[in-house]
Coordinates of C-alpha atoms and ligand atoms in Angstrom, one line a residue:
M1 CA 95.9 80.2 126.5
R2 CA 92.8 82.2 127.2
A3 CA 90.8 79.0 127.4
I4 CA 93.3 77.4 129.8
K5 CA 93.5 80.3 132.2
P6 CA 89.9 80.0 133.7
L7 CA 90.5 76.2 134.0
I8 CA 93.7 76.7 135.9
A9 CA 92.0 79.3 138.2
A10 CA 89.0 76.9 138.8
L11 CA 91.4 74.1 139.8
G12 CA 93.0 76.6 142.3
L13 CA 96.4 76.3 140.5
S14 CA 98.7 79.2 139.8
L15 CA 100.8 79.8 136.6
S16 CA 104.2 79.1 137.9
F17 CA 105.7 78.0 134.6
T18 CA 106.7 80.4 131.8
A19 CA 103.2 81.1 130.4
L20 CA 102.6 81.7 126.7
A21 CA 101.5 85.3 126.2
D22 CA 98.0 86.0 125.0
T23 CA 98.9 87.8 121.7
Q24 CA 101.2 86.0 119.3
V25 CA 102.9 88.2 116.7
S26 CA 104.8 86.7 113.8
V27 CA 107.0 88.9 111.6
D28 CA 108.7 87.5 108.5
T29 CA 111.8 89.7 107.9
T30 CA 112.7 87.6 104.7
K31 CA 109.6 88.8 102.8
P32 CA 109.9 92.6 102.4
G33 CA 106.6 94.3 101.5
P34 CA 105.9 97.8 100.0
V35 CA 107.7 100.8 101.2
I36 CA 105.9 102.9 103.8
N37 CA 106.0 106.3 102.1
K38 CA 107.4 108.9 104.4
N39 CA 104.5 111.1 103.5
I40 CA 102.2 108.9 105.6
Y41 CA 103.5 111.3 108.3
G42 CA 102.3 114.4 106.5
Q43 CA 101.0 117.6 108.2
F44 CA 98.3 120.1 107.4
A45 CA 98.4 123.8 108.0
E46 CA 95.2 125.6 107.1
H47 CA 94.2 129.2 107.4
L48 CA 91.9 128.2 110.3
G49 CA 91.8 129.6 113.8
R50 CA 95.2 129.8 115.4
G51 CA 96.6 127.1 113.1
I52 CA 98.8 129.4 111.2
Y53 CA 98.5 132.9 112.7
E54 CA 100.0 132.8 116.2
G55 CA 100.4 129.0 116.1
I56 CA 103.4 129.2 113.7
W57 CA 103.3 132.6 112.0
V58 CA 103.9 135.6 114.2
G59 CA 105.4 137.9 111.6
P60 CA 109.0 139.2 111.4
K61 CA 108.4 142.1 113.8
S62 CA 107.0 139.9 116.6
K63 CA 108.8 139.8 120.0
I64 CA 108.3 136.0 119.8
P65 CA 111.7 134.8 118.3
N66 CA 111.1 134.0 114.7
T67 CA 112.8 133.5 111.4
K68 CA 111.2 135.2 108.4
G69 CA 108.0 135.5 110.6
W70 CA 107.8 131.8 111.5
R71 CA 108.3 131.2 115.3
N72 CA 111.5 129.5 116.1
D73 CA 110.2 127.3 119.0
V74 CA 107.4 125.7 116.9
V75 CA 109.6 125.3 113.8
G76 CA 112.3 123.7 115.9
A77 CA 109.9 121.2 117.4
L78 CA 108.5 120.4 113.9
K79 CA 112.1 119.9 112.6
D80 CA 112.6 117.4 115.4
L81 CA 109.6 115.6 114.1
Q82 CA 111.1 115.3 110.6
V83 CA 107.9 116.6 109.1
P84 CA 108.1 115.2 105.5
L85 CA 105.2 117.2 103.9
V86 CA 103.0 120.2 104.6
R87 CA 99.6 120.7 103.0
W88 CA 98.4 124.3 102.6
P89 CA 96.3 126.6 102.4
G90 CA 93.3 124.4 103.2
G91 CA 90.9 122.5 103.5
C92 CA 87.7 124.4 102.9
F93 CA 89.8 127.6 102.9
A94 CA 91.5 126.5 99.7
D95 CA 88.4 126.8 97.6
E96 CA 88.0 130.5 98.5
Y97 CA 91.7 131.3 98.3
H98 CA 93.0 133.6 95.6
W99 CA 96.7 133.3 95.3
R100 CA 97.3 136.8 93.9
E101 CA 96.0 138.3 97.2
G102 CA 98.9 136.6 99.0
I103 CA 101.9 137.9 97.1
G104 CA 103.8 141.3 97.1
P105 CA 104.3 143.7 100.0
R106 CA 102.3 142.4 103.0
D107 CA 100.9 145.8 104.0
K108 CA 99.3 146.1 100.6
R109 CA 97.6 142.7 100.6
P110 CA 93.8 142.7 100.7
A111 CA 91.8 141.8 103.8
R112 CA 89.1 139.1 103.4
V113 CA 86.6 137.4 105.6
N114 CA 87.5 133.8 106.4
T115 CA 83.9 132.6 105.8
N116 CA 84.7 129.0 106.7
W117 CA 86.4 129.5 110.0
G118 CA 85.0 132.0 112.4
G119 CA 84.4 134.9 110.0
V120 CA 87.6 136.5 111.1
I121 CA 89.7 138.8 108.9
E122 CA 92.3 137.1 106.8
D123 CA 94.9 139.6 106.0
N124 CA 96.8 137.4 103.7
A125 CA 100.1 137.9 105.6
V126 CA 100.9 134.2 104.9
G127 CA 100.9 133.6 101.1
T128 CA 102.9 131.6 98.6
H129 CA 106.4 133.0 99.5
E130 CA 105.9 132.7 103.2
F131 CA 104.6 129.1 102.9
F132 CA 107.6 128.0 100.9
D133 CA 109.9 129.7 103.5
L134 CA 108.3 127.4 106.1
V135 CA 108.5 124.1 104.1
E136 CA 112.1 125.0 103.1
M137 CA 113.0 125.6 106.7
L138 CA 111.5 122.3 107.7
G139 CA 113.1 120.5 104.8
A140 CA 109.6 119.2 103.9
E141 CA 107.8 118.7 100.6
A142 CA 105.1 121.2 99.6
Y143 CA 101.5 120.1 99.0
V144 CA 99.6 123.1 97.6
N145 CA 95.8 122.8 97.4
G146 CA 94.3 124.7 94.4
N147 CA 91.0 126.5 94.3
L148 CA 88.4 124.7 92.2
G149 CA 85.3 126.0 94.0
T150 CA 85.6 129.7 93.4
G151 CA 88.5 129.9 91.1
T152 CA 89.0 129.4 87.4
P153 CA 91.3 127.1 85.3
Q154 CA 93.2 130.2 84.3
E155 CA 93.8 131.3 87.9
M156 CA 94.9 127.8 88.9
A157 CA 97.2 127.4 85.9
E158 CA 98.7 130.8 86.5
W159 CA 99.5 130.0 90.1
L160 CA 101.4 126.9 89.0
E161 CA 103.2 129.0 86.4
Y162 CA 104.1 131.6 89.0
M163 CA 105.5 129.0 91.4
T164 CA 107.3 126.7 88.9
S165 CA 108.4 128.6 85.8
D166 CA 112.1 129.3 85.3
S167 CA 111.4 131.3 82.2
K168 CA 111.2 135.0 81.5
S169 CA 107.4 135.0 81.5
T170 CA 105.7 137.9 83.1
L171 CA 104.5 135.6 86.0
A172 CA 108.0 134.2 86.6
E173 CA 109.3 137.8 86.6
L174 CA 106.7 138.8 89.1
R175 CA 107.8 136.0 91.4
R176 CA 111.4 137.3 91.0
K177 CA 110.2 140.9 91.7
N178 CA 108.6 139.5 94.9
G179 CA 112.0 138.2 96.1
R180 CA 112.3 134.7 94.7
D181 CA 114.5 134.0 91.7
K182 CA 114.5 130.2 91.5
P183 CA 111.1 128.5 91.1
F184 CA 109.5 126.9 94.2
R185 CA 109.5 123.1 94.1
V186 CA 105.8 122.1 94.2
H187 CA 105.8 118.4 95.0
Y188 CA 102.0 117.9 95.2
F189 CA 99.1 119.9 93.8
A190 CA 95.4 119.2 94.5
I191 CA 92.5 120.3 92.3
G192 CA 90.0 121.4 94.9
N193 CA 89.1 120.0 98.3
E194 CA 86.0 118.1 99.6
A195 CA 84.2 118.7 96.3
W196 CA 81.3 116.8 97.8
G197 CA 80.9 119.5 100.5
C198 CA 82.5 122.8 101.3
G199 CA 84.4 122.6 98.0
G200 CA 81.2 123.0 95.9
N201 CA 78.6 120.3 96.8
M202 CA 79.2 118.4 93.7
T203 CA 78.6 114.8 92.6
P204 CA 81.5 112.6 91.6
E205 CA 80.4 112.8 88.0
F206 CA 80.3 116.6 87.9
Y207 CA 83.6 116.9 89.7
T208 CA 85.3 114.4 87.3
H209 CA 84.3 116.6 84.4
L210 CA 85.8 119.7 86.1
Y211 CA 88.9 117.7 87.1
K212 CA 89.6 116.9 83.5
Q213 CA 89.0 120.5 82.4
Y214 CA 91.3 122.0 85.1
A215 CA 94.0 119.3 84.8
S216 CA 94.2 120.0 81.0
F217 CA 95.6 123.5 81.7
L218 CA 98.1 122.7 84.5
K219 CA 101.3 122.8 82.6
T220 CA 104.6 122.8 84.4
P221 CA 108.3 122.4 83.6
K222 CA 109.4 118.7 83.3
D223 CA 111.7 119.0 86.4
N224 CA 109.0 120.6 88.5
T225 CA 105.8 118.6 87.8
P226 CA 103.7 118.1 90.8
I227 CA 101.9 114.9 91.6
L228 CA 98.3 115.7 90.8
I229 CA 95.6 114.9 93.3
A230 CA 91.9 114.7 92.7
S231 CA 89.5 115.5 95.5
G232 CA 87.9 112.2 96.6
G233 CA 85.3 110.9 99.0
H234 CA 85.0 110.4 102.7
T235 CA 83.9 107.9 105.3
D236 CA 82.1 105.0 103.7
D237 CA 81.6 106.5 100.3
T238 CA 83.7 104.8 97.6
S239 CA 81.9 106.4 94.6
W240 CA 84.5 109.1 94.3
A241 CA 87.5 106.8 94.0
D242 CA 85.5 104.5 91.7
H243 CA 84.2 107.2 89.4
L244 CA 87.5 109.0 89.2
T245 CA 89.7 106.0 88.5
A246 CA 87.2 104.6 86.0
N247 CA 87.1 107.9 84.1
V248 CA 90.6 109.5 84.3
K249 CA 93.2 107.0 83.3
P250 CA 96.6 107.7 84.9
N251 CA 98.6 107.1 81.8
W252 CA 96.8 109.6 79.7
A253 CA 98.5 112.9 78.9
L254 CA 95.9 114.2 81.4
R255 CA 97.2 113.0 84.7
M256 CA 95.6 112.0 87.9
D257 CA 98.2 110.5 90.2
A258 CA 96.1 110.2 93.4
V259 CA 92.6 110.4 94.8
S260 CA 92.2 111.9 98.2
F261 CA 90.1 110.7 101.1
H262 CA 89.0 112.2 104.4
Y263 CA 87.9 110.5 107.6
Y264 CA 87.7 112.0 111.1
T265 CA 87.2 110.1 114.4
L266 CA 84.3 111.5 116.3
P267 CA 83.8 109.8 119.7
K268 CA 80.0 109.8 119.4
G269 CA 80.0 109.5 115.6
D270 CA 77.7 112.6 115.5
W271 CA 78.6 116.0 114.1
T272 CA 76.2 117.9 116.4
V273 CA 77.6 116.5 119.7
K274 CA 80.9 115.0 119.0
G275 CA 82.2 114.3 122.5
A276 CA 84.6 116.1 124.8
A277 CA 88.4 116.1 124.4
L278 CA 89.0 115.6 128.2
K279 CA 87.0 114.1 131.1
F280 CA 85.2 111.7 128.9
P281 CA 83.7 108.4 130.2
E282 CA 85.2 105.0 129.3
A283 CA 82.3 104.5 126.9
E284 CA 83.7 107.4 124.8
W285 CA 87.2 106.0 125.0
M286 CA 85.8 102.8 123.5
S287 CA 83.6 104.5 120.9
T288 CA 86.6 106.5 119.8
M289 CA 88.6 103.3 119.3
V290 CA 85.7 101.6 117.5
N291 CA 85.3 104.6 115.2
T292 CA 89.1 104.9 114.5
L293 CA 89.4 101.3 113.5
K294 CA 86.7 101.9 110.8
M295 CA 89.5 103.5 108.8
D296 CA 90.8 100.0 107.9
Q297 CA 87.5 98.9 106.3
F298 CA 87.1 102.3 104.5
I299 CA 90.5 101.8 102.9
V300 CA 89.8 98.2 102.0
N301 CA 86.6 99.2 100.3
N302 CA 88.2 102.0 98.3
K303 CA 91.1 99.8 97.4
K304 CA 88.7 97.2 96.0
V305 CA 87.1 99.7 93.6
M306 CA 90.5 101.2 92.7
D307 CA 92.0 97.7 92.0
K308 CA 89.2 97.0 89.6
N309 CA 89.8 100.2 87.6
D310 CA 93.6 100.6 88.1
P311 CA 95.0 97.1 88.7
E312 CA 98.5 98.3 88.2
K313 CA 98.1 100.5 91.2
K314 CA 99.3 103.7 89.4
V315 CA 96.9 105.9 91.3
G316 CA 97.6 106.6 95.0
F317 CA 94.9 106.7 97.7
Y318 CA 95.8 109.7 99.9
V319 CA 94.1 109.9 103.3
D320 CA 94.9 113.6 103.4
E321 CA 92.7 114.5 106.4
W322 CA 92.4 112.3 109.4
G323 CA 92.3 112.7 113.2
T324 CA 90.0 113.2 116.1
W325 CA 87.4 116.0 116.1
Y326 CA 85.9 116.9 119.5
D327 CA 83.7 119.6 120.8
V328 CA 85.8 122.8 121.0
T329 CA 87.9 123.3 124.1
G330 CA 88.6 126.6 125.8
D331 CA 87.6 130.2 125.0
D332 CA 88.4 130.3 121.4
D333 CA 85.8 130.9 118.7
P334 CA 84.1 127.5 118.1
G335 CA 85.0 128.1 114.4
F336 CA 88.7 127.8 115.4
L337 CA 88.5 124.0 116.1
Y338 CA 90.9 124.2 119.0
Q339 CA 90.9 121.1 121.2
Q340 CA 93.1 119.5 123.9
N341 CA 94.9 116.4 123.0
S342 CA 95.3 113.4 125.4
L343 CA 96.7 109.9 125.7
R344 CA 93.5 108.8 123.8
D345 CA 94.7 110.8 120.8
A346 CA 98.1 109.1 121.0
I347 CA 96.4 105.7 120.8
V348 CA 94.2 106.9 117.8
A349 CA 97.4 108.0 116.0
G350 CA 99.2 104.7 116.6
L351 CA 96.1 102.7 115.5
N352 CA 95.9 104.8 112.3
F353 CA 99.6 104.4 111.5
N354 CA 99.4 100.7 111.9
I355 CA 96.4 100.7 109.4
F356 CA 98.2 102.9 106.9
H357 CA 101.3 100.7 107.0
K358 CA 99.2 97.7 106.2
H359 CA 97.9 99.4 103.1
A360 CA 101.3 100.9 102.0
D361 CA 100.8 99.5 98.5
R362 CA 98.0 102.1 97.8
V363 CA 98.2 104.6 100.7
H364 CA 101.2 106.6 99.8
M365 CA 100.2 109.7 101.8
S366 CA 98.2 110.5 104.9
I367 CA 97.9 113.9 106.5
I368 CA 96.8 114.5 110.1
A369 CA 94.5 117.4 110.7
Q370 CA 96.1 119.6 111.7
M371 CA 99.7 120.6 112.7
V372 CA 99.2 123.3 115.3
N373 CA 96.2 124.4 117.5
V374 CA 93.6 122.9 115.2
L375 CA 91.9 119.5 115.8
Q376 CA 94.4 116.6 116.6
A377 CA 97.4 118.9 116.7
M378 CA 101.1 118.2 117.3
I379 CA 101.6 121.4 119.1
L380 CA 99.4 123.9 121.1
T381 CA 100.4 127.5 121.6
D382 CA 99.2 130.4 123.8
K383 CA 100.9 133.5 122.6
E384 CA 104.6 133.0 123.4
K385 CA 104.0 129.6 125.1
M386 CA 104.1 126.2 123.4
V387 CA 103.4 122.7 124.5
L388 CA 103.9 119.3 122.7
T389 CA 100.9 117.0 122.7
P390 CA 100.8 113.2 123.1
T391 CA 100.1 113.0 119.4
Y392 CA 103.4 114.8 118.8
H393 CA 105.2 112.2 120.8
V394 CA 103.7 109.3 118.8
F395 CA 104.7 110.9 115.5
K396 CA 108.2 111.2 116.9
M397 CA 108.3 107.6 118.1
Y398 CA 107.2 106.4 114.6
I399 CA 109.9 108.3 112.7
P400 CA 111.9 105.1 111.9
F401 CA 108.8 104.0 109.8
Q402 CA 109.2 107.0 107.4
G403 CA 110.4 105.4 104.2
A404 CA 110.9 102.0 105.8
T405 CA 110.1 98.7 104.1
S406 CA 107.0 97.1 105.6
L407 CA 107.3 93.5 106.8
P408 CA 104.4 91.0 106.8
L409 CA 103.0 90.6 110.3
E410 CA 100.5 88.2 111.6
L411 CA 98.6 88.6 114.9
K412 CA 97.0 85.6 116.6
N413 CA 95.0 85.1 119.8
V414 CA 94.5 88.8 120.3
P415 CA 92.3 89.3 123.4
Q416 CA 89.3 91.5 122.9
Y417 CA 88.8 94.7 124.9
T418 CA 85.1 94.7 125.7
L419 CA 82.8 97.3 127.2
G420 CA 79.0 96.8 127.2
S421 CA 78.1 95.6 123.7
A422 CA 81.3 97.1 122.1
S423 CA 84.4 94.9 121.5
I424 CA 87.7 95.5 119.7
P425 CA 91.0 93.6 119.4
A426 CA 93.1 95.1 122.3
V427 CA 96.4 94.9 120.4
S428 CA 97.4 96.3 117.1
A429 CA 100.9 96.0 115.6
T430 CA 103.1 96.8 112.6
A431 CA 106.7 96.0 111.6
A432 CA 109.2 97.3 109.1
R433 CA 112.9 97.4 108.2
A434 CA 114.0 101.0 108.5
K435 CA 116.5 102.9 106.5
D436 CA 119.1 102.3 109.2
G437 CA 118.8 98.5 108.5
K438 CA 117.1 97.7 111.8
V439 CA 113.7 96.0 112.2
Y440 CA 111.2 98.2 114.1
I441 CA 108.0 97.0 115.7
A442 CA 105.2 99.3 116.9
L443 CA 102.5 97.9 119.3
V444 CA 99.4 99.6 120.5
N445 CA 97.3 98.4 123.5
A446 CA 93.9 100.1 123.2
N447 CA 92.6 98.5 126.4
P448 CA 92.7 101.2 129.1
N449 CA 92.3 98.7 131.9
K450 CA 94.7 95.8 131.3
A451 CA 98.3 95.3 130.3
E452 CA 98.7 92.8 127.5
T453 CA 101.4 90.1 127.1
V454 CA 102.8 89.7 123.6
D455 CA 105.1 87.0 122.2
I456 CA 107.0 88.1 119.1
N457 CA 108.4 85.6 116.7
L458 CA 110.8 87.0 114.1
A459 CA 111.7 84.8 111.1
G460 CA 115.0 85.6 109.4
I461 CA 116.9 87.4 112.2
T462 CA 118.5 86.6 115.5
V463 CA 116.9 88.5 118.4
N464 CA 118.8 89.5 121.5
G465 CA 116.3 92.0 122.7
V466 CA 114.4 95.2 121.9
S467 CA 114.8 98.8 123.0
G468 CA 112.8 101.9 122.3
Q469 CA 110.1 103.9 123.9
V470 CA 106.6 103.6 125.5
L471 CA 104.0 106.3 125.8
T472 CA 101.4 105.8 128.5
A473 CA 99.9 107.4 131.6
A474 CA 97.6 106.6 134.5
A475 CA 94.6 108.6 133.2
M476 CA 92.8 108.0 129.9
D477 CA 92.8 111.8 129.3
A478 CA 96.3 112.5 130.5
H479 CA 97.5 115.6 128.6
N480 CA 100.1 118.3 128.7
T481 CA 99.4 121.9 129.6
F482 CA 101.4 125.1 129.5
A483 CA 101.7 124.8 133.3
A484 CA 102.6 121.1 133.2
P485 CA 104.1 120.4 129.8
E486 CA 105.6 117.0 130.6
T487 CA 102.7 115.2 132.2
I488 CA 102.8 112.7 129.4
K489 CA 105.9 112.0 127.5
P490 CA 107.7 108.8 126.2
A491 CA 109.8 106.7 128.6
A492 CA 112.5 104.2 127.8
Y493 CA 111.3 100.6 127.1
S494 CA 113.5 97.6 126.7
A495 CA 113.3 93.8 127.0
K496 CA 115.8 90.9 126.6
A497 CA 115.1 87.9 124.5
K498 CA 115.1 84.5 126.2
N499 CA 116.4 81.7 124.0
G500 CA 116.0 83.9 121.0
K501 CA 112.3 84.6 121.9
L502 CA 110.7 87.9 122.8
A503 CA 108.0 88.2 125.4
L504 CA 106.8 91.8 125.9
E505 CA 104.3 93.3 128.3
I506 CA 102.5 96.3 126.8
P507 CA 101.0 98.5 129.5
A508 CA 97.3 99.4 129.4
K509 CA 96.5 102.2 127.0
A510 CA 100.0 102.5 125.6
V511 CA 102.0 102.9 122.4
V512 CA 105.3 101.1 122.2
V513 CA 107.9 101.4 119.4
V514 CA 111.0 99.3 119.6
A515 CA 114.0 98.4 117.5
V516 CA 115.1 94.8 117.4
E517 CA 118.7 94.2 118.6
Ligands
AHR1 O1 90.4 120.2 108.9 C1 89.3 121.0 109.0 C2 88.3 120.9 107.8 O2 87.8 119.6 107.7 C3 89.0 121.1 106.5 O3 89.1 122.4 106.1 C4 88.0 120.4 105.5 O4 88.6 119.9 104.4 C5 87.4 119.3 106.4 O5 86.0 119.3 106.3

């Protein structure tokens, strides 16, 4: 079609017949693929800036309405998001966190310096019991990140015993004394974080030895055994996934159920000057998209080494930190990593989800960094005020994909979005059959200048039309503020099929999620 268009224009003709759309999408609903784990939609709450304190935790005595210290407005918004999983307490913070400092009466807990994030005083008001109050209120699974960097195998083993034992051991009794009779359900437990960097500057070989040592002592009751996660690599480094899966076999008594991976989208690809969250030029829109799409190849490369060492795919690949990372916005301490969140972030989220779905056979978890007030957040707060970001809206639009069965999808004739020497496919898509039995399709148009036409061919079902939502806005950096909280929000989107065929127009810079009717 693209080849014909200039010819028609040159001949002075107009397209008066029903034209074929540029992008052709084929979905085969008769060939179900792997399940999209609900934990692809995981969230991260680190002791970092206003990510926990003020952002979600205000304490039981606060004037801000709260339940057990957790603010009602933020928890309510997160419940609407059906948050499946929360990772805590870090991040880099995890490798300096000593769990015993976060239990018992809050006014007796020690104050520490948060050396990673702004050097502020950490008063340990949020500890193990408070964290589980939050995940239980949200109905989410708990992902606890253990301290390998400055802890010991004994400290880590005892934390797990404290949380999971239903016995009469001194640690289980201490938990009871602190107000919790029944054990906490620990679904996931990680041994360290970013061992290649803030977690200890280790090599994969050195970390693998430590992993084995620590994992040997993590003993939990049979009905409360967490999925064990090893700290893996980042960006284009596959050596961690390779070394770990080659040396720690999943079916040994010594378990390793998953290897983690971190990759952040930096507009300029440079940690010194990352790029602004707002008022950026189109060149930075483009470079943000280019850098986001690299996620696909990073996963492909890691899957290749894992498939060699673990062909049965027993070990998961968990992208447990992803998202945009800009130069800090506002007056906060730069160490607080607070940034605004715009339509560009929404597109980044949609592109990443479509990539994670494609790799659902190995990627069973992904966690955006972070939940509130930090990096690519769902929610921003300013004391008692709260605002939902464009990223929040995309997470909500994608809810039907949690636990859905992926469907094979083929994209053809996708037009390129080009700017200078950079060029990317404008359209990205994913499809799945959700738990409600309906087929859902998500489409992202990364081109900020041009709407894209898309024909969708669905094998195996009759199509009458689609309905769902679209998220878009006029400006590339459209965003919500406390004064104007609804500048960008989803709008209804629907289309009727003609002769059983679907032809959609996806606006410029938009995310569309529809159910097939
Ligand atoms: O998410 C912020 C930080 O980024 C995390 O603490 C760390 O793991 C990563 O480097």
